[in-house]
Amino acid sequence: MKQRPLFPARLDLSSGRPTPVRAASQPAPPMHSARAPATALSPRLAHGHGPDSTAVRRSMVLRLQQQGVNDAQVLSAMRTIERHRFVDSALGNQAYEDTSLPIGLGQTISKPSVVARMAELLRNGAPGKLGRVLEIGTGCGYQAAVLSLLAAEVYSIERLRGLHDKARENLRHLRVPNLHLLFGDGMLGYAKGAPYAAIIAAAGGEAIPQAWIDQLAVGGRLVAPVSAGAGGIGMQVLMVVDKTALGVRQTVLEAVHFVPLKSGIA
Ligand code: SAH
């Protein structure tokens, strides 16, 4: 395995730099401590959601299990990360419903069931944590926070400056030293962090960019939505790509609906 890159490093197209998300001024227990005190995971919901979000998250996780999510690490991460902190206060009371929600600039946070499904596919039953993971499409930062509990290091790229900044703000309350937020065009991947044990895209293009395949480690797995067939406007399927010593194996899964993968930054 290559050594992980030294930080701060710069993303070629970006004026920003990878930003390990650090704790804000208020003390918060590290997310990765074996068992954080209950108070850390059951704060008062900031958005008039009632006194305690832990129970709501627990029932969300029960629903995920009923929908077929089995991976204990994924279920635990979904139970831990407070989704209501990543959406607008007006939408706070919908945060634990299985629905995608607007996060600004025409983008959406994925449904919890889709985040869990993709994370489960990405982990592929690995006994421990994943190594380095690349996420394309940070959005509000929710999925990045979930991934940070499942991987040694997470690099998450966003092409919209407004959302990159919002994600950093949303993540400020968490102590996530293994999550690096990048501003840039994720279609190019992030070569400095390669090779990745796993790559996950939260936006769907016409095809999987070659850079992602190149930056995937042998033995690594990529999960991404892609447009289904020529002329299939709006139709997407979830694609799993496994890179082996013998080559690349693609598996097409269920139909999905993601925002479009776009090139360049804005
Ligand atoms: N995982 C996110 C989902 C955000 S929606 C969350 O938890 O909120 C997908 C995101 O992908 C959008 O914010 C969109 O701006 C971003 N995106 C689209 N094309 C991109 C690209 N080429 N590089 C980086 N981000 C991209």
mmCIF file of C-alpha atoms and ligand atoms in Angstrom:
data_model
loop_
_atom_site.group_PDB
_atom_site.id
_atom_site.type_symbol
_atom_site.label_atom_id
_atom_site.label_comp_id
_atom_site.label_asym_id
_atom_site.label_seq_id
_atom_site.Cartn_x
_atom_site.Cartn_y
_atom_site.Cartn_z
ATOM 1 C CA MET A 1 0.000 0.000 0.000
ATOM 2 C CA LYS A 2 1.175 3.474 -0.832
ATOM 3 C CA GLN A 3 1.624 5.836 2.070
ATOM 4 C CA ARG A 4 -1.186 8.282 2.469
ATOM 5 C CA PRO A 5 -0.392 11.729 1.123
ATOM 6 C CA LEU A 6 0.833 14.437 3.378
ATOM 7 C CA PHE A 7 -1.525 17.269 4.155
ATOM 8 C CA PRO A 8 -2.160 19.988 3.371
ATOM 9 C CA ALA A 9 -2.117 18.959 -0.251
ATOM 10 C CA ARG A 10 -3.746 20.858 -3.085
ATOM 11 C CA LEU A 11 -6.299 19.700 -5.565
ATOM 12 C CA ASP A 12 -5.203 20.969 -8.974
ATOM 13 C CA LEU A 13 -8.428 22.659 -9.955
ATOM 14 C CA SER A 14 -9.275 23.986 -6.580
ATOM 15 C CA SER A 15 -8.490 27.144 -4.805
ATOM 16 C CA GLY A 16 -9.151 25.367 -1.559
ATOM 17 C CA ARG A 17 -7.256 22.532 0.027
ATOM 18 C CA PRO A 18 -8.146 19.310 1.702
ATOM 19 C CA THR A 19 -9.561 20.195 5.038
ATOM 20 C CA PRO A 20 -9.504 17.689 7.821
ATOM 21 C CA VAL A 21 -12.696 18.484 9.668
ATOM 22 C CA ARG A 22 -11.870 19.399 13.198
ATOM 23 C CA ALA A 23 -13.890 19.875 16.290
ATOM 24 C CA ALA A 24 -15.503 23.219 16.839
ATOM 25 C CA SER A 25 -14.995 25.206 19.960
ATOM 26 C CA GLN A 26 -17.583 23.281 21.948
ATOM 27 C CA PRO A 27 -16.223 20.030 23.341
ATOM 28 C CA ALA A 28 -17.602 16.922 21.714
ATOM 29 C CA PRO A 29 -16.499 13.371 22.298
ATOM 30 C CA PRO A 30 -14.620 11.844 19.398
ATOM 31 C CA MET A 31 -16.957 9.992 17.037
ATOM 32 C CA HIS A 32 -14.616 7.073 16.965
ATOM 33 C CA SER A 33 -14.356 6.398 20.659
ATOM 34 C CA ALA A 34 -15.568 2.879 21.266
ATOM 35 C CA ARG A 35 -18.758 4.011 22.922
ATOM 36 C CA ALA A 36 -19.383 7.695 23.174
ATOM 37 C CA PRO A 37 -21.438 8.790 26.160
ATOM 38 C CA ALA A 38 -25.139 8.650 25.456
ATOM 39 C CA THR A 39 -25.419 12.400 25.739
ATOM 40 C CA ALA A 40 -23.194 12.828 22.702
ATOM 41 C CA LEU A 41 -25.554 10.872 20.507
ATOM 42 C CA SER A 42 -28.819 12.086 21.924
ATOM 43 C CA PRO A 43 -28.715 15.845 21.895
ATOM 44 C CA ARG A 44 -31.755 18.006 21.811
ATOM 45 C CA LEU A 45 -32.735 18.231 18.195
ATOM 46 C CA ALA A 46 -31.924 21.703 17.037
ATOM 47 C CA HIS A 47 -34.967 21.851 14.805
ATOM 48 C CA GLY A 48 -37.964 21.375 17.042
ATOM 49 C CA HIS A 49 -37.871 17.622 16.582
ATOM 50 C CA GLY A 50 -38.461 16.722 20.203
ATOM 51 C CA PRO A 51 -36.022 16.184 22.973
ATOM 52 C CA ASP A 52 -34.133 13.191 21.685
ATOM 53 C CA SER A 53 -33.280 11.953 18.217
ATOM 54 C CA THR A 54 -31.756 8.645 19.297
ATOM 55 C CA ALA A 55 -35.073 6.825 19.353
ATOM 56 C CA VAL A 56 -36.024 8.194 15.936
ATOM 57 C CA ARG A 57 -32.736 7.010 14.500
ATOM 58 C CA ARG A 58 -33.169 3.635 16.104
ATOM 59 C CA SER A 59 -36.493 3.145 14.354
ATOM 60 C CA MET A 60 -34.959 4.349 11.094
ATOM 61 C CA VAL A 61 -32.320 1.629 11.494
ATOM 62 C CA LEU A 62 -35.009 -0.985 12.221
ATOM 63 C CA ARG A 63 -36.690 -0.014 8.961
ATOM 64 C CA LEU A 64 -33.363 -0.309 7.150
ATOM 65 C CA GLN A 65 -32.969 -3.830 8.533
ATOM 66 C CA GLN A 66 -36.476 -4.698 7.381
ATOM 67 C CA GLN A 67 -35.497 -3.425 3.929
ATOM 68 C CA GLY A 68 -32.616 -5.909 3.918
ATOM 69 C CA VAL A 69 -29.588 -3.981 5.186
ATOM 70 C CA ASN A 70 -27.613 -6.490 7.263
ATOM 71 C CA ASP A 71 -24.147 -5.046 7.697
ATOM 72 C CA ALA A 72 -23.665 -4.342 11.399
ATOM 73 C CA GLN A 73 -21.068 -1.617 10.799
ATOM 74 C CA VAL A 74 -23.357 0.190 8.389
ATOM 75 C CA LEU A 75 -26.339 -0.055 10.730
ATOM 76 C CA SER A 76 -24.226 1.242 13.586
ATOM 77 C CA ALA A 77 -22.979 4.203 11.525
ATOM 78 C CA MET A 78 -26.541 5.038 10.470
ATOM 79 C CA ARG A 79 -27.585 4.923 14.119
ATOM 80 C CA THR A 80 -24.731 7.237 15.095
ATOM 81 C CA ILE A 81 -24.775 10.048 12.534
ATOM 82 C CA GLU A 82 -27.444 12.641 13.176
ATOM 83 C CA ARG A 83 -29.015 13.258 9.783
ATOM 84 C CA HIS A 84 -31.115 16.145 11.083
ATOM 85 C CA ARG A 85 -27.943 18.196 11.516
ATOM 86 C CA PHE A 86 -27.303 18.063 7.774
ATOM 87 C CA VAL A 87 -30.603 19.420 6.494
ATOM 88 C CA ASP A 88 -32.281 22.779 6.692
ATOM 89 C CA SER A 89 -34.023 23.505 9.980
ATOM 90 C CA ALA A 90 -37.385 23.635 8.181
ATOM 91 C CA LEU A 91 -36.860 20.036 7.054
ATOM 92 C CA GLY A 92 -35.569 18.757 10.384
ATOM 93 C CA ASN A 93 -38.701 16.807 11.187
ATOM 94 C CA GLN A 94 -38.412 14.861 7.926
ATOM 95 C CA ALA A 95 -34.764 14.005 8.498
ATOM 96 C CA TYR A 96 -35.399 10.402 9.541
ATOM 97 C CA GLU A 97 -38.009 9.595 6.924
ATOM 98 C CA ASP A 98 -36.786 7.546 4.004
ATOM 99 C CA THR A 99 -36.763 10.413 1.605
ATOM 100 C CA SER A 100 -34.235 12.525 -0.241
ATOM 101 C CA LEU A 101 -34.337 16.190 0.746
ATOM 102 C CA PRO A 102 -33.138 19.402 -0.901
ATOM 103 C CA ILE A 103 -29.810 20.733 0.372
ATOM 104 C CA GLY A 104 -29.585 23.854 -1.799
ATOM 105 C CA LEU A 105 -28.169 24.671 -5.241
ATOM 106 C CA GLY A 106 -30.552 22.168 -6.823
ATOM 107 C CA GLN A 107 -28.935 19.188 -5.075
ATOM 108 C CA THR A 108 -30.355 16.597 -2.669
ATOM 109 C CA ILE A 109 -29.226 14.476 0.247
ATOM 110 C CA SER A 110 -29.816 10.806 -0.629
ATOM 111 C CA LYS A 111 -32.460 8.729 1.147
ATOM 112 C CA PRO A 112 -31.146 6.890 4.205
ATOM 113 C CA SER A 113 -31.965 3.550 2.548
ATOM 114 C CA VAL A 114 -29.818 4.465 -0.453
ATOM 115 C CA VAL A 115 -26.909 5.639 1.706
ATOM 116 C CA ALA A 116 -27.081 2.398 3.711
ATOM 117 C CA ARG A 117 -27.445 0.217 0.615
ATOM 118 C CA MET A 118 -24.449 1.813 -1.106
ATOM 119 C CA ALA A 119 -22.329 1.674 2.049
ATOM 120 C CA GLU A 120 -23.171 -1.999 2.436
ATOM 121 C CA LEU A 121 -22.208 -2.693 -1.168
ATOM 122 C CA LEU A 122 -19.019 -0.711 -0.699
ATOM 123 C CA ARG A 123 -18.028 -2.644 2.426
ATOM 124 C CA ASN A 124 -18.840 -5.945 0.764
ATOM 125 C CA GLY A 125 -18.753 -7.738 4.110
ATOM 126 C CA ALA A 126 -15.184 -6.699 4.968
ATOM 127 C CA PRO A 127 -14.334 -7.822 8.497
ATOM 128 C CA GLY A 128 -12.722 -4.553 9.560
ATOM 129 C CA LYS A 129 -12.806 -0.978 8.355
ATOM 130 C CA LEU A 130 -12.154 -0.067 4.747
ATOM 131 C CA GLY A 131 -8.862 1.637 3.936
ATOM 132 C CA ARG A 132 -8.987 4.888 1.965
ATOM 133 C CA VAL A 133 -12.336 5.793 0.446
ATOM 134 C CA LEU A 134 -13.095 8.449 -2.176
ATOM 135 C CA GLU A 135 -16.573 9.982 -2.285
ATOM 136 C CA ILE A 136 -17.642 12.043 -5.285
ATOM 137 C CA GLY A 137 -20.339 14.546 -4.340
ATOM 138 C CA THR A 138 -19.973 15.695 -0.736
ATOM 139 C CA GLY A 139 -23.260 17.590 -0.848
ATOM 140 C CA CYS A 140 -24.244 18.385 2.721
ATOM 141 C CA GLY A 141 -21.636 15.997 4.114
ATOM 142 C CA TYR A 142 -24.015 13.425 5.601
ATOM 143 C CA GLN A 143 -22.824 10.402 3.660
ATOM 144 C CA ALA A 144 -19.215 11.499 4.168
ATOM 145 C CA ALA A 145 -19.820 11.419 7.933
ATOM 146 C CA VAL A 146 -21.338 7.922 7.673
ATOM 147 C CA LEU A 147 -18.356 6.772 5.595
ATOM 148 C CA SER A 148 -15.895 8.240 8.083
ATOM 149 C CA LEU A 149 -17.073 5.596 10.566
ATOM 150 C CA LEU A 150 -16.527 2.798 8.057
ATOM 151 C CA ALA A 151 -13.115 3.697 6.649
ATOM 152 C CA ALA A 152 -9.635 4.617 7.792
ATOM 153 C CA GLU A 153 -9.619 7.761 5.632
ATOM 154 C CA VAL A 154 -12.306 9.438 3.569
ATOM 155 C CA TYR A 155 -11.645 11.950 0.791
ATOM 156 C CA SER A 156 -14.834 13.654 -0.309
ATOM 157 C CA ILE A 157 -14.969 15.965 -3.334
ATOM 158 C CA GLU A 158 -17.644 18.529 -4.162
ATOM 159 C CA ARG A 159 -17.759 20.680 -7.311
ATOM 160 C CA LEU A 160 -20.042 23.394 -5.902
ATOM 161 C CA ARG A 161 -18.253 25.797 -3.610
ATOM 162 C CA GLY A 162 -21.470 26.625 -1.752
ATOM 163 C CA LEU A 163 -22.044 23.006 -0.783
ATOM 164 C CA HIS A 164 -18.396 22.338 -0.004
ATOM 165 C CA ASP A 165 -18.587 25.205 2.504
ATOM 166 C CA LYS A 166 -21.932 24.011 3.839
ATOM 167 C CA ALA A 167 -20.591 20.501 4.418
ATOM 168 C CA ARG A 168 -17.654 21.895 6.328
ATOM 169 C CA GLU A 169 -20.047 23.897 8.475
ATOM 170 C CA ASN A 170 -22.331 20.896 9.038
ATOM 171 C CA LEU A 171 -19.405 18.725 10.054
ATOM 172 C CA ARG A 172 -17.839 21.242 12.371
ATOM 173 C CA HIS A 173 -19.540 19.817 15.447
ATOM 174 C CA LEU A 174 -18.068 16.381 14.848
ATOM 175 C CA ARG A 175 -14.484 15.430 15.473
ATOM 176 C CA VAL A 176 -13.662 13.685 12.212
ATOM 177 C CA PRO A 177 -9.914 13.831 11.650
ATOM 178 C CA ASN A 178 -10.077 11.073 9.030
ATOM 179 C CA LEU A 179 -12.425 13.018 6.734
ATOM 180 C CA HIS A 180 -10.863 15.318 4.144
ATOM 181 C CA LEU A 181 -13.158 17.683 2.257
ATOM 182 C CA LEU A 182 -11.986 18.715 -1.189
ATOM 183 C CA PHE A 183 -13.299 21.332 -3.586
ATOM 184 C CA GLY A 184 -12.869 20.271 -7.197
ATOM 185 C CA ASP A 185 -14.141 18.227 -10.106
ATOM 186 C CA GLY A 186 -14.661 14.714 -8.837
ATOM 187 C CA MET A 187 -14.837 13.354 -12.386
ATOM 188 C CA LEU A 188 -11.047 13.500 -12.236
ATOM 189 C CA GLY A 189 -11.009 11.599 -8.969
ATOM 190 C CA TYR A 190 -8.295 12.630 -6.548
ATOM 191 C CA ALA A 191 -5.052 11.048 -7.660
ATOM 192 C CA LYS A 192 -3.081 12.126 -4.602
ATOM 193 C CA GLY A 193 -5.113 9.834 -2.348
ATOM 194 C CA ALA A 194 -5.031 6.845 -4.742
ATOM 195 C CA PRO A 195 -5.190 3.922 -4.728
ATOM 196 C CA TYR A 196 -8.563 3.691 -2.985
ATOM 197 C CA ALA A 197 -10.024 0.629 -1.362
ATOM 198 C CA ALA A 198 -13.426 1.976 -2.366
ATOM 199 C CA ILE A 199 -14.956 4.763 -4.439
ATOM 200 C CA ILE A 200 -18.557 5.925 -4.124
ATOM 201 C CA ALA A 201 -20.374 8.471 -6.268
ATOM 202 C CA ALA A 202 -23.479 10.365 -5.197
ATOM 203 C CA ALA A 203 -24.124 11.711 -8.694
ATOM 204 C CA GLY A 204 -24.704 9.810 -11.924
ATOM 205 C CA GLY A 205 -23.083 10.332 -15.325
ATOM 206 C CA GLU A 206 -23.254 8.694 -18.736
ATOM 207 C CA ALA A 207 -20.423 6.352 -17.835
ATOM 208 C CA ILE A 208 -17.933 5.687 -15.042
ATOM 209 C CA PRO A 209 -14.971 8.045 -15.565
ATOM 210 C CA GLN A 210 -11.765 6.170 -16.358
ATOM 211 C CA ALA A 211 -9.932 8.153 -13.655
ATOM 212 C CA TRP A 212 -12.046 6.421 -10.985
ATOM 213 C CA ILE A 213 -11.157 2.956 -12.302
ATOM 214 C CA ASP A 214 -7.492 3.958 -12.516
ATOM 215 C CA GLN A 215 -7.519 5.241 -8.933
ATOM 216 C CA LEU A 216 -9.219 2.135 -7.531
ATOM 217 C CA ALA A 217 -6.874 -0.337 -5.844
ATOM 218 C CA VAL A 218 -6.701 -3.894 -7.104
ATOM 219 C CA GLY A 219 -9.197 -5.661 -4.873
ATOM 220 C CA GLY A 220 -11.128 -2.418 -4.538
ATOM 221 C CA ARG A 221 -14.785 -1.724 -5.259
ATOM 222 C CA LEU A 222 -16.590 1.218 -6.813
ATOM 223 C CA VAL A 223 -20.311 1.910 -6.407
ATOM 224 C CA ALA A 224 -21.924 4.554 -8.597
ATOM 225 C CA PRO A 225 -25.143 5.423 -10.387
ATOM 226 C CA VAL A 226 -24.880 5.551 -14.206
ATOM 227 C CA SER A 227 -27.321 6.382 -16.955
ATOM 228 C CA ALA A 228 -29.027 3.275 -18.236
ATOM 229 C CA GLY A 229 -28.667 2.861 -21.984
ATOM 230 C CA ALA A 230 -28.567 5.354 -24.808
ATOM 231 C CA GLY A 231 -31.373 7.852 -24.721
ATOM 232 C CA GLY A 232 -32.401 6.657 -21.283
ATOM 233 C CA ILE A 233 -32.865 10.185 -20.059
ATOM 234 C CA GLY A 234 -33.418 10.258 -16.332
ATOM 235 C CA MET A 235 -33.015 6.483 -16.084
ATOM 236 C CA GLN A 236 -30.154 5.373 -13.917
ATOM 237 C CA VAL A 237 -28.953 2.103 -12.459
ATOM 238 C CA LEU A 238 -26.614 1.378 -9.617
ATOM 239 C CA MET A 239 -23.343 -0.052 -10.872
ATOM 240 C CA VAL A 240 -20.753 -2.001 -8.882
ATOM 241 C CA VAL A 241 -17.248 -2.254 -10.313
ATOM 242 C CA ASP A 242 -14.795 -4.715 -8.788
ATOM 243 C CA LYS A 243 -11.167 -4.326 -9.796
ATOM 244 C CA THR A 244 -9.225 -7.563 -9.667
ATOM 245 C CA ALA A 245 -5.778 -8.624 -10.809
ATOM 246 C CA LEU A 246 -7.509 -10.092 -13.873
ATOM 247 C CA GLY A 247 -9.398 -6.962 -14.806
ATOM 248 C CA VAL A 248 -12.591 -5.120 -14.039
ATOM 249 C CA ARG A 249 -15.964 -6.767 -13.347
ATOM 250 C CA GLN A 250 -19.128 -4.700 -13.632
ATOM 251 C CA THR A 251 -22.421 -5.608 -12.019
ATOM 252 C CA VAL A 252 -25.611 -3.722 -12.766
ATOM 253 C CA LEU A 253 -28.099 -3.497 -9.910
ATOM 254 C CA GLU A 254 -31.418 -1.766 -9.318
ATOM 255 C CA ALA A 255 -32.755 1.439 -10.833
ATOM 256 C CA VAL A 256 -31.891 4.561 -8.846
ATOM 257 C CA HIS A 257 -32.395 8.288 -9.080
ATOM 258 C CA PHE A 258 -29.442 10.589 -8.430
ATOM 259 C CA VAL A 259 -28.587 14.143 -9.400
ATOM 260 C CA PRO A 260 -26.385 14.402 -12.514
ATOM 261 C CA LEU A 261 -22.617 14.132 -12.403
ATOM 262 C CA LYS A 262 -21.281 17.324 -13.940
ATOM 263 C CA SER A 263 -17.773 18.339 -14.956
ATOM 264 C CA GLY A 264 -15.939 21.427 -13.807
ATOM 265 C CA ILE A 265 -16.432 23.496 -10.674
ATOM 266 C CA ALA A 266 -18.911 26.241 -9.867
HETATM 267 N N1 SAH B 1 -23.568 12.478 -0.482
HETATM 268 C C1 SAH B 1 -24.284 13.705 -0.537
HETATM 269 C C2 SAH B 1 -25.228 13.728 -1.715
HETATM 270 C C3 SAH B 1 -25.199 15.030 -2.435
HETATM 271 S S1 SAH B 1 -25.975 15.054 -4.002
HETATM 272 C C4 SAH B 1 -24.971 14.022 0.785
HETATM 273 O O1 SAH B 1 -24.903 13.209 1.707
HETATM 274 O O2 SAH B 1 -25.545 15.095 0.895
HETATM 275 C C5 SAH B 1 -24.604 14.818 -5.090
HETATM 276 C C6 SAH B 1 -23.579 15.889 -5.125
HETATM 277 O O3 SAH B 1 -22.672 15.589 -6.164
HETATM 278 C C7 SAH B 1 -24.086 17.296 -5.396
HETATM 279 O O4 SAH B 1 -23.748 18.137 -4.335
HETATM 280 C C8 SAH B 1 -23.340 17.705 -6.683
HETATM 281 O O5 SAH B 1 -22.955 19.063 -6.711
HETATM 282 C C9 SAH B 1 -22.140 16.805 -6.612
HETATM 283 N N2 SAH B 1 -21.439 16.579 -7.890
HETATM 284 C C10 SAH B 1 -21.958 16.409 -9.134
HETATM 285 N N3 SAH B 1 -20.962 16.252 -10.026
HETATM 286 C C11 SAH B 1 -19.795 16.339 -9.340
HETATM 287 C C12 SAH B 1 -18.417 16.284 -9.694
HETATM 288 N N4 SAH B 1 -18.007 16.110 -10.946
HETATM 289 N N5 SAH B 1 -17.493 16.407 -8.715
HETATM 290 C C13 SAH B 1 -17.857 16.578 -7.434
HETATM 291 N N6 SAH B 1 -19.142 16.669 -7.031
HETATM 292 C C14 SAH B 1 -20.105 16.546 -7.966
#
